[in-house]
XYZ file of C-alpha atoms in Angstrom:
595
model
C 0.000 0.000 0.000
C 2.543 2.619 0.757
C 4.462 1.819 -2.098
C 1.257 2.304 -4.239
C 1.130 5.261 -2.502
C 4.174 6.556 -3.305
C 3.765 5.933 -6.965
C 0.741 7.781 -7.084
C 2.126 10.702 -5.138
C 5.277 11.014 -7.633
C 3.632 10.415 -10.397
C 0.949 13.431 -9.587
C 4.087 15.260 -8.734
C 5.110 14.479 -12.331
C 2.414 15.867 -13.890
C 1.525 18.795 -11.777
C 5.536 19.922 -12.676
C 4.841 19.223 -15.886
C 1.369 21.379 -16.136
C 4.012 24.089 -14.714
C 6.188 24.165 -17.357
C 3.553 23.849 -20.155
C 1.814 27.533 -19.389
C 0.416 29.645 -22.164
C 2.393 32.499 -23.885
C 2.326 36.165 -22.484
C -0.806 37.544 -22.968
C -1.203 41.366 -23.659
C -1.853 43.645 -21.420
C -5.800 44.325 -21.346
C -6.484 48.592 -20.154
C -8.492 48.557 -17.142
C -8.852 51.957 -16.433
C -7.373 55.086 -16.729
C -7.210 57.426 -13.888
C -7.361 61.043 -14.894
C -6.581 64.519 -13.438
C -3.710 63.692 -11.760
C -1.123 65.882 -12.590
C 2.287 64.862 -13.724
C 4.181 62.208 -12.387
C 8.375 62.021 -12.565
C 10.102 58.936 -10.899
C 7.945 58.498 -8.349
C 7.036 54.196 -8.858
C 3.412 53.315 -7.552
C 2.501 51.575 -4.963
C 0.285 48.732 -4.648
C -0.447 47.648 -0.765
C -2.800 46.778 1.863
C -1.567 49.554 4.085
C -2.488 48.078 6.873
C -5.838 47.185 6.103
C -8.070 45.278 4.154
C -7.623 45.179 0.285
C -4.861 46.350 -2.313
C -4.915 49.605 -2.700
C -3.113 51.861 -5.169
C -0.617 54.550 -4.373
C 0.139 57.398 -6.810
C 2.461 60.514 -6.467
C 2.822 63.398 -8.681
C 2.509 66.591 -7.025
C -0.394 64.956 -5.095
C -0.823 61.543 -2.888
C -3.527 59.585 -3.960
C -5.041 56.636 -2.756
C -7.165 54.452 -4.846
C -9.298 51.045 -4.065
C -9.007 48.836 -6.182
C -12.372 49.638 -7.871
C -10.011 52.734 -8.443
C -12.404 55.278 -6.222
C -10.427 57.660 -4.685
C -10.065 57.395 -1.108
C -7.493 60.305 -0.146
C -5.600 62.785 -1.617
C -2.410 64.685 0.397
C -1.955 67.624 -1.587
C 1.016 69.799 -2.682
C 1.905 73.444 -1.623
C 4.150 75.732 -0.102
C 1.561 74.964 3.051
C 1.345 71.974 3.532
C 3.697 68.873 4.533
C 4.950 68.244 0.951
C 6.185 70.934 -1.885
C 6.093 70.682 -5.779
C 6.875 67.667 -6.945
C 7.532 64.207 -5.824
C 10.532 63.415 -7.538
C 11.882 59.853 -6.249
C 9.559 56.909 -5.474
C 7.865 57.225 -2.005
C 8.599 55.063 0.797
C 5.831 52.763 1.690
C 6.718 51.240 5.257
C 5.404 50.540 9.249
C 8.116 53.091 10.444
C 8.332 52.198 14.049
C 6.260 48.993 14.245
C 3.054 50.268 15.475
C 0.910 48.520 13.271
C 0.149 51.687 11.137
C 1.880 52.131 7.633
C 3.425 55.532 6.327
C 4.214 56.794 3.074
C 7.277 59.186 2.972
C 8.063 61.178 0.249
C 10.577 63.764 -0.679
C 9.849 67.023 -2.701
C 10.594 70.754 -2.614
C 12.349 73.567 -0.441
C 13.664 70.318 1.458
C 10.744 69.100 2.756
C 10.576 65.133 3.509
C 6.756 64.312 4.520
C 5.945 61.021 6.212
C 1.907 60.356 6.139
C 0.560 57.731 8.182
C -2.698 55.320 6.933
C -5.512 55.281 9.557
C -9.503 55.721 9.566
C -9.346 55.565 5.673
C -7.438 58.654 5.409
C -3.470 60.001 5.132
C -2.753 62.359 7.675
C 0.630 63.946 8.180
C 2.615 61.555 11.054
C 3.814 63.742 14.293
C 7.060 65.213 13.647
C 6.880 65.390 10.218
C 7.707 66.940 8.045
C 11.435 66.813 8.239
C 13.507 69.471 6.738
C 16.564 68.987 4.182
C 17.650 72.829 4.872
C 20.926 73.414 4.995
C 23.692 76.542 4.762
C 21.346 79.117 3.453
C 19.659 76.751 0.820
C 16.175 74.638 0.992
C 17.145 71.933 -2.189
C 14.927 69.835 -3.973
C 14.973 65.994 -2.812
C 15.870 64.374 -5.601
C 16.613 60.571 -3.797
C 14.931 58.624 -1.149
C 15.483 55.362 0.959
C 14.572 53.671 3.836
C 16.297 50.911 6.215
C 16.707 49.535 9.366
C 20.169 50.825 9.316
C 21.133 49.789 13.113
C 18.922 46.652 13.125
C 16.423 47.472 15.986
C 13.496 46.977 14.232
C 12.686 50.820 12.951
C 12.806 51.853 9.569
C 15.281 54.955 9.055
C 14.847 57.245 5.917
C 17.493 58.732 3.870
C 16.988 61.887 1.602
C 19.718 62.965 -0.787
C 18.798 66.456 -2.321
C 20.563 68.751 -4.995
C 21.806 70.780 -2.646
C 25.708 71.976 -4.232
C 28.898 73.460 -2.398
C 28.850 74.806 1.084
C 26.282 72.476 2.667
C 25.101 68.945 3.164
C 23.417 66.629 0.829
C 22.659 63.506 2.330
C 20.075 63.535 5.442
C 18.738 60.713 8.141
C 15.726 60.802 9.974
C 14.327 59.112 12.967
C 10.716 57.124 12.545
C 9.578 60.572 14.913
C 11.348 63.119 11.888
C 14.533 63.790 13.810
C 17.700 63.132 12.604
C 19.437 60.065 13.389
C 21.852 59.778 16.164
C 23.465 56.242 17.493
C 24.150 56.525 21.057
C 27.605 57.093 22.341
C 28.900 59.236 19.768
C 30.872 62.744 20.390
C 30.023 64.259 16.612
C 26.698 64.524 15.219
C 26.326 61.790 12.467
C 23.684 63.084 10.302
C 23.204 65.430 8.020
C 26.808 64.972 5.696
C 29.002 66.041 4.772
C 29.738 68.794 7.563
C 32.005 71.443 8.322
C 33.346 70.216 11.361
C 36.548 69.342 12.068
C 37.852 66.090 14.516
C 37.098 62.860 14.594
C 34.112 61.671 12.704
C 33.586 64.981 10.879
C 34.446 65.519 7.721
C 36.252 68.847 7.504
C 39.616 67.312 7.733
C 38.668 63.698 7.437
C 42.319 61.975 6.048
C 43.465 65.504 6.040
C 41.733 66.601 3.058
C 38.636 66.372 4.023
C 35.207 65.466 2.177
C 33.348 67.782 -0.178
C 30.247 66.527 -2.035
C 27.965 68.563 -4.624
C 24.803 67.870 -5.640
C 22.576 64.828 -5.792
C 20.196 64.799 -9.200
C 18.511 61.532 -9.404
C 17.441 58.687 -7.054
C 21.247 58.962 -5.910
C 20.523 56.702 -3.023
C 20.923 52.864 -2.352
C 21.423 50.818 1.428
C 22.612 47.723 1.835
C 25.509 45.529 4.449
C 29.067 46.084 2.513
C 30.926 45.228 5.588
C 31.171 42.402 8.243
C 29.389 44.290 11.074
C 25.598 43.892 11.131
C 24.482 47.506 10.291
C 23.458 48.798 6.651
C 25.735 51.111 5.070
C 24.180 53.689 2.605
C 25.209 54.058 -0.759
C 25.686 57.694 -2.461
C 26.638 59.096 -5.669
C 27.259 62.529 -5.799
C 27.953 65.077 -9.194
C 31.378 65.955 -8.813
C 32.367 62.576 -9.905
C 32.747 60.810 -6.608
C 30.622 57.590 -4.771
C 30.762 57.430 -1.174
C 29.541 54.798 1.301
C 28.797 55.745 4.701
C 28.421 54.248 8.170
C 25.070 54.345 9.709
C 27.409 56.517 11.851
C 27.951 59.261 9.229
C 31.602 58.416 8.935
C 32.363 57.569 5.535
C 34.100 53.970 4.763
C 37.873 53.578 4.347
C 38.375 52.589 0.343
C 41.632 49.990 0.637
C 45.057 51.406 1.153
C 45.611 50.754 -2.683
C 44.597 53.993 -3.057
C 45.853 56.905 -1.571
C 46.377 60.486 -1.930
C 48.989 61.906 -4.475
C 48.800 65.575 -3.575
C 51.772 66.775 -1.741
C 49.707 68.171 0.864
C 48.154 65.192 2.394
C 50.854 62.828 0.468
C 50.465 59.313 0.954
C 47.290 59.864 3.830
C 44.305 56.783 3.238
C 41.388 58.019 1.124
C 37.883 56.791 1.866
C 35.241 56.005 -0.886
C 34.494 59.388 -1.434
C 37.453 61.990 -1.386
C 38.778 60.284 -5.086
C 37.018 60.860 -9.171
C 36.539 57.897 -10.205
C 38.017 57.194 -13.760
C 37.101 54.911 -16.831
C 40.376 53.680 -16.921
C 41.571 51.419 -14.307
C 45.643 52.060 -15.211
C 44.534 55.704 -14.822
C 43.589 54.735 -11.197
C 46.518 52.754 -11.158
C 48.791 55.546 -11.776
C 47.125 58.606 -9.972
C 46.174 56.709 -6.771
C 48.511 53.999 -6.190
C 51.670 54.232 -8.221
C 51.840 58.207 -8.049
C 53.170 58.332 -11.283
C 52.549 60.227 -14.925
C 50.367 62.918 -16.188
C 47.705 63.913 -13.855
C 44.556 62.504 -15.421
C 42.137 65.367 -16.616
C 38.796 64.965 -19.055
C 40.520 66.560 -21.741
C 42.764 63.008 -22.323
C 41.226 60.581 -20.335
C 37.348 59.573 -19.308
C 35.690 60.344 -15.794
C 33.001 58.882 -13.789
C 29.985 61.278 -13.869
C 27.406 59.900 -11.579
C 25.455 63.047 -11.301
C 21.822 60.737 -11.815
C 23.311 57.430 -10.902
C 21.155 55.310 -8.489
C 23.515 52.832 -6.560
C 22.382 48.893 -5.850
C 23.818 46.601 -3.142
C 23.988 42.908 -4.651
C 26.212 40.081 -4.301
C 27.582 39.343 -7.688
C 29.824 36.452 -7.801
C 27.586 34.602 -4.568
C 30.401 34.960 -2.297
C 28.220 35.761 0.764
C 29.765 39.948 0.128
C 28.045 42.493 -1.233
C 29.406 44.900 -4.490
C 27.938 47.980 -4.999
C 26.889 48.120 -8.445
C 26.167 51.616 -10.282
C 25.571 52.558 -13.784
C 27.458 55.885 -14.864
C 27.464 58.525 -18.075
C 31.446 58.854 -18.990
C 32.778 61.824 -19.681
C 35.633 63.392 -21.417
C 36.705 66.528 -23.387
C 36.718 70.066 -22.566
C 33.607 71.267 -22.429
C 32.535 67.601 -21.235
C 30.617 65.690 -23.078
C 28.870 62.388 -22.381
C 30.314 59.379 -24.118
C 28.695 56.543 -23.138
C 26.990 54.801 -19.951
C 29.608 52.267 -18.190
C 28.329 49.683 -15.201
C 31.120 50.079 -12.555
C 31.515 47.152 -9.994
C 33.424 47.897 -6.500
C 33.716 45.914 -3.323
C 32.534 46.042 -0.083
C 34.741 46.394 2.925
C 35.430 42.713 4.152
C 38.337 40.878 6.604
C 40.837 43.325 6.198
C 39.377 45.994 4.008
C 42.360 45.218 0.946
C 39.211 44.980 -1.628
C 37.083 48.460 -0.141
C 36.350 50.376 -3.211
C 38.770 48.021 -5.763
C 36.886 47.418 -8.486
C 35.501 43.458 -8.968
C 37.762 40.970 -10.458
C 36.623 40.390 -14.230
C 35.278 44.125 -14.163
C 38.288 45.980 -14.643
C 36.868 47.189 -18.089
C 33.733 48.464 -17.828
C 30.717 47.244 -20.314
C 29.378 50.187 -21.896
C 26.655 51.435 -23.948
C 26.226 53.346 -27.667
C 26.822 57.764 -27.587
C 23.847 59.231 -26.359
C 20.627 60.200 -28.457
C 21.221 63.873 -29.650
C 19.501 66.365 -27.736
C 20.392 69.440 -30.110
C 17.414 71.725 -30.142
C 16.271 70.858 -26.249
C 16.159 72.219 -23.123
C 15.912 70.534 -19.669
C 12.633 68.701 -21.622
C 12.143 66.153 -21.748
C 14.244 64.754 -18.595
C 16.811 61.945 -19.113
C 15.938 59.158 -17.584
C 18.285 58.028 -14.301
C 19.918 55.010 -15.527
C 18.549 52.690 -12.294
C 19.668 48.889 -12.825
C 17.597 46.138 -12.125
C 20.160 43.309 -10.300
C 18.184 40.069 -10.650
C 18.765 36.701 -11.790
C 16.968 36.228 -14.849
C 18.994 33.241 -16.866
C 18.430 31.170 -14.146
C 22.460 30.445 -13.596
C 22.497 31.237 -9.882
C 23.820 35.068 -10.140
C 22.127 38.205 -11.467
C 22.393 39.850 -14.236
C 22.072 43.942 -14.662
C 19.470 45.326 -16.548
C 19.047 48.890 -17.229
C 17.977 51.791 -20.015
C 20.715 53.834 -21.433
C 20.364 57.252 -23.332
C 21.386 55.732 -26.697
C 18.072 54.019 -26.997
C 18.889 50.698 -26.238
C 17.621 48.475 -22.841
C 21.461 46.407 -22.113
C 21.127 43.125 -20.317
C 25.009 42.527 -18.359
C 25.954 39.094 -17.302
C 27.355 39.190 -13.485
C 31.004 38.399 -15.191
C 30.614 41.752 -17.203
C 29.702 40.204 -20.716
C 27.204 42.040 -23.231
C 24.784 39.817 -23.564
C 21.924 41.307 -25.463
C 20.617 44.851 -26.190
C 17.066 45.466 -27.664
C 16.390 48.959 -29.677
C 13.208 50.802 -27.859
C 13.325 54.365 -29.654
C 10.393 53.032 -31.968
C 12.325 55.395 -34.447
C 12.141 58.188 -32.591
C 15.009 61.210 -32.844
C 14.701 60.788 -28.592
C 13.447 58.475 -26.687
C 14.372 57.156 -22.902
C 13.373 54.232 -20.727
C 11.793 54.106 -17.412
C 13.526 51.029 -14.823
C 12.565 47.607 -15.758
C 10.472 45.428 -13.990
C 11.001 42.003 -13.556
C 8.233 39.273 -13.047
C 6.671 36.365 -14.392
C 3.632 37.072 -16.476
C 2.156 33.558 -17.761
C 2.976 31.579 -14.995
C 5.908 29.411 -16.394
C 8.352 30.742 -13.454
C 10.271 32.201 -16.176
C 10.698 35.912 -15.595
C 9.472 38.486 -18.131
C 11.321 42.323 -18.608
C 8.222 44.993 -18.295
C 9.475 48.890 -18.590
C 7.728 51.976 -20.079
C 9.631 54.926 -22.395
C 9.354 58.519 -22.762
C 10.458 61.130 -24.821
C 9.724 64.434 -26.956
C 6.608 67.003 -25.488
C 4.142 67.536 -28.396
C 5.636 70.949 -29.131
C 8.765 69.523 -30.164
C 7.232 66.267 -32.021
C 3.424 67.074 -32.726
C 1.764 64.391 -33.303
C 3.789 61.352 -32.666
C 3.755 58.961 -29.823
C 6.305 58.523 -27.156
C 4.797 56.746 -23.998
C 4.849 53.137 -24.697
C 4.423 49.891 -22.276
C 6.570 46.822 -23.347
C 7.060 43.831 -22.532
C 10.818 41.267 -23.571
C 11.271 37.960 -22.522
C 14.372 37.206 -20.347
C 16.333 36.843 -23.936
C 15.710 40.263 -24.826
C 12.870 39.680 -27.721
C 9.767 42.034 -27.563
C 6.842 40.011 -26.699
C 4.411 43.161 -26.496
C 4.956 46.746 -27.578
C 1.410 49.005 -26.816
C 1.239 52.263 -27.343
C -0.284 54.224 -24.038
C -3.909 55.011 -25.458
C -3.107 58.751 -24.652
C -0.144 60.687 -24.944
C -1.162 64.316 -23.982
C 0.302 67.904 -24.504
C 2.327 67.647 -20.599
C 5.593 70.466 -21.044
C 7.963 67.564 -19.859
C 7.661 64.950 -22.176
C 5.122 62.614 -23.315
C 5.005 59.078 -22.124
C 5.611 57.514 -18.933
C 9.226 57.950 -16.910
C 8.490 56.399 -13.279
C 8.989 52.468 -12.642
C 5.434 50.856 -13.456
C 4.372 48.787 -10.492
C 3.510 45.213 -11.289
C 1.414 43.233 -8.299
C -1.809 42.152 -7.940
C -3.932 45.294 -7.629
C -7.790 43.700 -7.445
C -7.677 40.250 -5.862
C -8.529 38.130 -9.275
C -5.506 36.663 -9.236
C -3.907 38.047 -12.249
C -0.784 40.869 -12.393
C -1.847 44.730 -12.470
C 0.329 46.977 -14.514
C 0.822 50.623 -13.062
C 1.940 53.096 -15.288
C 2.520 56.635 -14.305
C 2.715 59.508 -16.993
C 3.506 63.111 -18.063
C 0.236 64.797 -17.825
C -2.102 61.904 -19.260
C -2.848 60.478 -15.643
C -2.504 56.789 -14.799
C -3.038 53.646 -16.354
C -3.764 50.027 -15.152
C -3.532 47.433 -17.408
C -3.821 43.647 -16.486
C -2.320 40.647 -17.848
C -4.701 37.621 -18.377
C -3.090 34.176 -17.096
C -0.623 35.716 -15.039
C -0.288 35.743 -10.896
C 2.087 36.734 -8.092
C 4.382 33.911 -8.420
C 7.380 35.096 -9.309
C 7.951 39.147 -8.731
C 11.620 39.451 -8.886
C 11.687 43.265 -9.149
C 8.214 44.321 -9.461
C 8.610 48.187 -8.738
C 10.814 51.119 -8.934
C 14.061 50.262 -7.060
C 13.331 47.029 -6.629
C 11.196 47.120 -3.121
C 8.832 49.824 -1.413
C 11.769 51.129 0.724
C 13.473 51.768 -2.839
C 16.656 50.908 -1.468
C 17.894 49.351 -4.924
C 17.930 45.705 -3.892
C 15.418 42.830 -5.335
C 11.546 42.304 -3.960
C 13.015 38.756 -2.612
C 11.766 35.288 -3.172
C 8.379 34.731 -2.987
C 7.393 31.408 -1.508
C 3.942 29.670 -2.291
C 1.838 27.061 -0.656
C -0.215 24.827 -1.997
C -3.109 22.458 -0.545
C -2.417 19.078 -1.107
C -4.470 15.649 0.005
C -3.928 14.670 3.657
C -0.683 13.549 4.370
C 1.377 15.237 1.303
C 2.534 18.611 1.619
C 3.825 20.099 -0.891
C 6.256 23.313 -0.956
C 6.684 24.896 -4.358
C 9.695 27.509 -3.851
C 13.750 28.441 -4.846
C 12.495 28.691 -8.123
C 14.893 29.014 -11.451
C 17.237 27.595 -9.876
C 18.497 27.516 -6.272
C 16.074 30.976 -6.166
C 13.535 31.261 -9.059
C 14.906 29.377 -12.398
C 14.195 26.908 -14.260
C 10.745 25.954 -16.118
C 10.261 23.127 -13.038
C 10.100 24.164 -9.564
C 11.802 22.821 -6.601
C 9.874 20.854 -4.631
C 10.232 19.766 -0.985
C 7.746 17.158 -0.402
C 6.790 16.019 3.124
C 5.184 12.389 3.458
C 3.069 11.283 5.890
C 2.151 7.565 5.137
């Protein structure tokens, strides 16, 4: 009997992996609605979630905070104004997060004249949480936030949030707050950590820090990532700033040591340590060779040489090569000639600061030339309109070979997928022929069910004054190979000043409980649109929106585990898939037995 039994079981096991793999193609993407009079959205990524209570519910910011049911009836609206919590626009994605555990969720977003707003979620309504708003004010100037994150940087349970803003020389840029709005300060230390960098001078200031001191300038576009790059428990936060520097800091506000490699060739501070952010980073690693650690030839200067420009460079924390140790991983424009002038984008890969710190900062074995992208789309004959899009990678597995890969959207009009050992391996034209054209972050998620992730982003381009009558906002869809699988034009482009088409991170969940995916798409001055895909479902969201999570601190959604109900006595645990974590067409099963 039990061996009967077993056969049976296997054998259903068979089948039921089998009825897995076999899943219909993608289906397109069917409008639901479109949500008008909203205003115009920039890089702000919706948000589908409970909040707390109940149902989805959908999350939208442009100037305004809305919240939607999923019926899409408008339940609240925060609005924007000089008087009120929040300023102008929203340009990052909000923060969606319990703050300080008490069962109620906030949303936190950043905007103008350095205002940082956290509004809580209670009796159906958003209301502005007690010492909010916080203020990003600093030497004179009220900046625009222009980056936001959120972590439990010193692991007791409350979520911190960092704000990087565009403020420029002579005061701080980077800014964390308390779950109450104050800044953050770990006990025990003689220096105030937050905001940086300061003009104080000792030990943990940065003034005089290594002698020379640390100087940042201006932080344009979703600048921010947090993640562990060390072997102590706390997070580290990840910044890249516009006068071609990257800096990690402490949850302490002291900025990491980069490994004594490098070190400082001016005869000043000759031979003093450097930490990640006091050096330019250059294209050219026997240009950093020679400047920072040989102290030897022709100073390197844009004219001859390329530079790192990470002016709108949002930073991820990922573990490459799956040795248990974070990288930071950061796409770049490259600069060189005098007056500069963008070349290319470059991925640059640099290591945390593990054992002995000899790797802080190095760049990643097998990434010592970085994989680039095409020259730029000409903007001759524009303004500041329409925006460039920040080049935000996606770091997910999506070849199911155990590491991730690095998707992103470069200017030349191309979406680049990067193998994790810094190989090309496809690149997939989405100007639609278009003289301009850029591409919002891509999503990753399964969309028909096979466990096999698809590539979902939206593009942008040209206002209607500067190409009447022809489309720009389009939602499509690539399979993990890089092939379009669905290419739909938005069913409304508008007249919006900035561009038409759609530059935030859709959102991709389940918005109305049927089961099947939602897609969110945010635009220039058209409103919002939900589309769903028939025959999809939450099993596999890899990177579903912008910055990969709802505290947008540039690292993946996670593995989602599923249950299913089997007969009495078999339980059956479908999870790990593609691979050890989500790859290949068969899940992983671990089957209990009870006979």
């Amino acid at each position: 009997m039990k061996r009967l039994t077993s056969v049976f079981i296997f054998s259903f096991i068979f089948f039921f992996c089998i009825s897995l793999a076999k899943s219909a193609p993608v289906q397109p993407p069917v409008l639901l609605t479109q949500i008008k009079w909203t205003g115009t959205s920039w890089f702000g990524s919706p948000i589908i979630h409970n909040l707390g209570d109940g149902a989805e519910k959908l999350v939208g910011t442009f100037n305004d905070i809305f919240v939607w049911d999923n019926q899409f009836t408008e339940l609240a609206r925060a609005p924007s104004g000089s008087s009120y919590p929040h300023e102008g626009r929203i340009y990052p994605p909000a923060v969606c997060a319990d703050l300080d555990g008490d069962g109620i969720f906030e949303v936190v977003v950043g905007s103008n004249n350095g205002k940082v707003a956290a509004y809580e979620w209670k009796n159906n309504d958003l209301s502005v949480k007690a010492g909010w708003p916080a203020s990003t004010c600093d030497a004179g100037q009220c900046p625009e936030v222009r980056g936001l994150a959120g972590g439990d940087l010193n692991g007791d349970g409350n979520i911190e949030i960092v704000a990087t803003t565009t403020q420029t020389s002579g005061g701080a840029q980077v800014f964390v707050f308390n779950p109450n709005g104050t800044l953050y300060q770990p006990p025990g230390l003689s220096y105030n950590a937050w905001p940086r960098y300061n003009t104080e001078t000792g030990f943990g200031n940065d003034a005089d820090a290594n002698g020379a001191g640390n100087h940042g300038y201006g932080c344009f576009g979703l600048n921010v990532g947090i993640g562990n790059l060390n072997d102590d428990p706390f997070l580290e936060i990840v910044v890249t700033f516009d006068n071609h520097q990257i800096n990690v800091f402490h949850h302490t506000g002291v900025s990491m040591l980069s490994s004594p490699y490098f070190t400082n060739r001016s005869s000043q501070y000759y031979g003093n340590r450097l930490n990640w952010g006091q050096f330019i980073r250059w294209f050219d690693e026997g240009v950093e060779e020679n400047h920072y650690h040989l102290h030897t030839g022709q100073w390197p200067n844009p004219s001859w040489t390329k530079w790192m420009q990470w002016t709108h460079s949002p930073p991820n924390v990922a573990d490459l090569n799956n040795d248990d140790k974070n990288e930071v991983v950061c796409v770049s424009n490259v600069e060189m000639d005098i007056p500069y002038d963008t070349k290319h984008h470059s991925i640059m890969v640099l290591e945390g600061s593990y054992g002995d710190g000899s790797r802080s900062a190095r760049r990643m074995p097998g990434w010592e030339n970085l994989p680039s992208s095409g020259y730029p789309l000409s903007r001759e004959g524009h303004s500041w309109y329409p925006p460039t899009n920040p080049p935000a990678a996606s770091v997910v597995n999506i070849t199911g070979d155990d590491r991730p890969e690095i998707l992103y959207g470069a200017h030349d009009g191309y979406i680049y997928c990067t193998s994790p050992s810094a190989v090309e391996l496809w690149r997939t034209d989405f100007r639609h022929g278009r003289a301009l054209m850029y591409a919002s972050e891509i999503m990753v998620a399964d969309l028909n069910q096979d466990n096999v992730p698809e590539l979902i982003f939206t593009t942008f381009g040209d206002p209607d004054n500067l190409a009447p009558n022809q489309p720009h906002g389009y939602l499509m869809i690539l399979n993990k190979d890089g092939q379009i699988l669905h290419d739909i034009e938005l069913p409304e482009q508008g007249t919006d000043g900035n561009g038409k088409g759609a530059p935030a991170a859709p959102t991709v969940m389940d918005l109305n409980g049927d089961g099947n995916l939602e897609i969110v798409v945010q635009t220039f001055g058209v409103g919002c649109f939900v589309f769903t895909v028939p025959g999809s479902a939450e099993n596999l969201l890899l990177w579903p929106t912008g910055r990969g999570n709802y505290l947008r601190n540039g690292c993946p959604w996670g593995v989602k585990h599923r249950r299913l109900n089997m007969p009495d006595g078999l339980r059956l645990s479908c999870k790990r898939i593609f691979n050890e974590d989500f790859g290949s067409s068969i899940p992983f099963l671990s089957l209990t037995l009870n006979l």
